[in-house]
Amino acid sequence: MTAQLEHANVTVSDPDATAKWMCDLFGWHVRWTGGSREVGYSVHVGTDSRYLALYVPKDGGLKARQDNYTTPGGLNHIAVVVDDIQTMRTRVNETGFTAGEHYDYEPGQRFYFHDHDGIEYEVVQYD
């Protein structure tokens, strides 16, 4: 039996705002919203079979984070696969984020951007 990734849970400053830009940009939908861990609030956004759980603590008690790439357990980036990377690059910029670092190498192309919480996203198109 092979396991499949169903979801990941990330802390964000505003789950509703993050879910909105994800729905607009990636064509996802909100699957569920409600109370969660330690009286926090979560929004599940994605497809019918895979999603991200966007979480904020009850009191917004967010703390500054370290560089994730040097922190054990840190989230380095979240990757999405698209059919047309150039169109998505344009849409990322139109959303108000900055599409940066573009790489072309086997097995495809990719670029990265950061959202308003500083979370890094990788956009990939396989050849």
Short mmCIF file of C-alpha atoms in Angstrom, two decimals:
data_model
loop_
_atom_site.label_atom_id
_atom_site.label_comp_id
_atom_site.label_asym_id
_atom_site.label_seq_id
_atom_site.Cartn_x
_atom_site.Cartn_y
_atom_site.Cartn_z
CA MET A 1 0.00 0.00 0.00
CA THR A 2 1.31 3.42 -0.94
CA ALA A 3 0.38 6.40 1.24
CA GLN A 4 -0.88 9.62 -0.35
CA LEU A 5 -0.55 13.13 1.04
CA GLU A 6 -4.03 14.37 1.96
CA HIS A 7 -3.30 17.75 3.55
CA ALA A 8 -0.78 19.97 5.27
CA ASN A 9 -1.59 22.42 8.07
CA VAL A 10 0.11 25.83 8.17
CA THR A 11 -0.29 28.80 10.48
CA VAL A 12 -1.18 32.05 8.72
CA SER A 13 -2.16 35.50 9.95
CA ASP A 14 -5.59 35.53 8.22
CA PRO A 15 -6.94 32.17 7.01
CA ASP A 16 -9.89 33.75 5.16
CA ALA A 17 -7.69 36.18 3.22
CA THR A 18 -5.17 33.46 2.37
CA ALA A 19 -7.96 31.11 1.25
CA LYS A 20 -9.39 33.85 -0.97
CA TRP A 21 -6.20 34.47 -2.91
CA MET A 22 -5.62 30.71 -3.20
CA CYS A 23 -9.11 30.21 -4.63
CA ASP A 24 -8.67 33.12 -7.04
CA LEU A 25 -5.14 32.16 -8.13
CA PHE A 26 -5.18 28.36 -8.06
CA GLY A 27 -8.86 27.71 -8.80
CA TRP A 28 -9.34 25.91 -5.46
CA HIS A 29 -12.38 26.05 -3.21
CA VAL A 30 -13.01 26.29 0.52
CA ARG A 31 -13.91 22.83 1.83
CA TRP A 32 -14.54 23.72 5.47
CA THR A 33 -14.17 26.51 8.03
CA GLY A 34 -14.48 26.44 11.77
CA GLY A 35 -12.98 26.23 15.21
CA SER A 36 -9.95 24.07 15.72
CA ARG A 37 -6.99 23.33 17.97
CA GLU A 38 -6.81 25.37 21.15
CA VAL A 39 -9.89 27.38 20.18
CA GLY A 40 -8.19 28.63 17.02
CA TYR A 41 -9.76 29.01 13.59
CA SER A 42 -9.06 27.03 10.42
CA VAL A 43 -10.00 27.16 6.76
CA HIS A 44 -9.50 24.08 4.60
CA VAL A 45 -8.85 25.12 1.00
CA GLY A 46 -7.92 23.01 -2.02
CA THR A 47 -9.50 20.40 -4.26
CA ASP A 48 -11.96 17.63 -3.44
CA SER A 49 -9.10 15.24 -2.63
CA ARG A 50 -6.21 17.43 -1.36
CA TYR A 51 -6.08 20.61 0.68
CA LEU A 52 -4.20 22.98 2.92
CA ALA A 53 -5.49 23.65 6.41
CA LEU A 54 -4.91 27.34 7.15
CA TYR A 55 -4.79 27.93 10.91
CA VAL A 56 -4.60 30.93 13.24
CA PRO A 57 -4.56 30.72 17.06
CA LYS A 58 -7.51 32.20 18.97
CA ASP A 59 -5.70 35.29 20.19
CA GLY A 60 -3.58 35.71 17.07
CA GLY A 61 -0.60 34.86 19.28
CA LEU A 62 1.75 34.57 16.33
CA LYS A 63 5.48 34.62 16.93
CA ALA A 64 8.29 35.68 14.64
CA ARG A 65 9.83 32.71 12.88
CA GLN A 66 13.35 31.69 12.14
CA ASP A 67 14.68 30.92 8.68
CA ASN A 68 12.77 27.73 7.86
CA TYR A 69 15.60 26.28 5.79
CA THR A 70 17.78 26.09 8.92
CA THR A 71 15.05 25.18 11.44
CA PRO A 72 14.29 21.49 11.99
CA GLY A 73 10.61 21.01 11.21
CA GLY A 74 10.46 24.31 9.32
CA LEU A 75 8.21 24.60 6.28
CA ASN A 76 10.47 25.45 3.35
CA HIS A 77 7.84 25.88 0.63
CA ILE A 78 4.56 24.60 -0.74
CA ALA A 79 4.54 23.48 -4.39
CA VAL A 80 1.67 23.48 -6.87
CA VAL A 81 1.66 22.00 -10.39
CA VAL A 82 0.16 23.99 -13.27
CA ASP A 83 -0.37 23.44 -16.99
CA ASP A 84 0.77 26.93 -18.11
CA ILE A 85 3.59 28.39 -16.03
CA GLN A 86 3.80 31.67 -17.96
CA THR A 87 0.12 32.45 -17.40
CA MET A 88 0.46 31.57 -13.71
CA ARG A 89 3.54 33.80 -13.43
CA THR A 90 1.49 36.71 -14.78
CA ARG A 91 -1.42 35.90 -12.47
CA VAL A 92 0.88 35.72 -9.41
CA ASN A 93 2.17 39.23 -10.20
CA GLU A 94 -1.37 40.52 -10.81
CA THR A 95 -2.40 39.13 -7.41
CA GLY A 96 0.17 41.45 -5.82
CA PHE A 97 2.92 38.93 -5.16
CA THR A 98 6.28 38.94 -6.93
CA ALA A 99 7.12 35.96 -9.11
CA GLY A 100 10.87 35.44 -8.74
CA GLU A 101 13.56 32.84 -9.33
CA HIS A 102 12.65 30.96 -12.52
CA TYR A 103 14.43 27.70 -13.28
CA ASP A 104 14.26 25.43 -16.33
CA TYR A 105 15.61 21.96 -15.67
CA GLU A 106 14.48 18.36 -15.92
CA PRO A 107 11.76 17.44 -15.59
CA GLY A 108 10.23 20.90 -16.05
CA GLN A 109 10.11 24.60 -15.21
CA ARG A 110 9.50 26.32 -11.88
CA PHE A 111 9.41 29.70 -10.16
CA TYR A 112 8.90 30.85 -6.59
CA PHE A 113 6.97 33.59 -4.79
CA HIS A 114 6.19 34.60 -1.19
CA ASP A 115 2.77 35.49 0.17
CA HIS A 116 1.92 38.23 2.70
CA ASP A 117 2.94 35.90 5.57
CA GLY A 118 6.33 35.19 4.01
CA ILE A 119 5.40 31.62 3.06
CA GLU A 120 7.28 30.50 -0.04
CA TYR A 121 5.38 28.83 -2.89
CA GLU A 122 6.89 26.94 -5.80
CA VAL A 123 4.95 26.80 -9.07
CA VAL A 124 5.92 23.87 -11.32
CA GLN A 125 5.08 22.90 -14.89
CA TYR A 126 6.27 19.48 -15.99
CA ASP A 127 7.27 19.07 -19.62
#
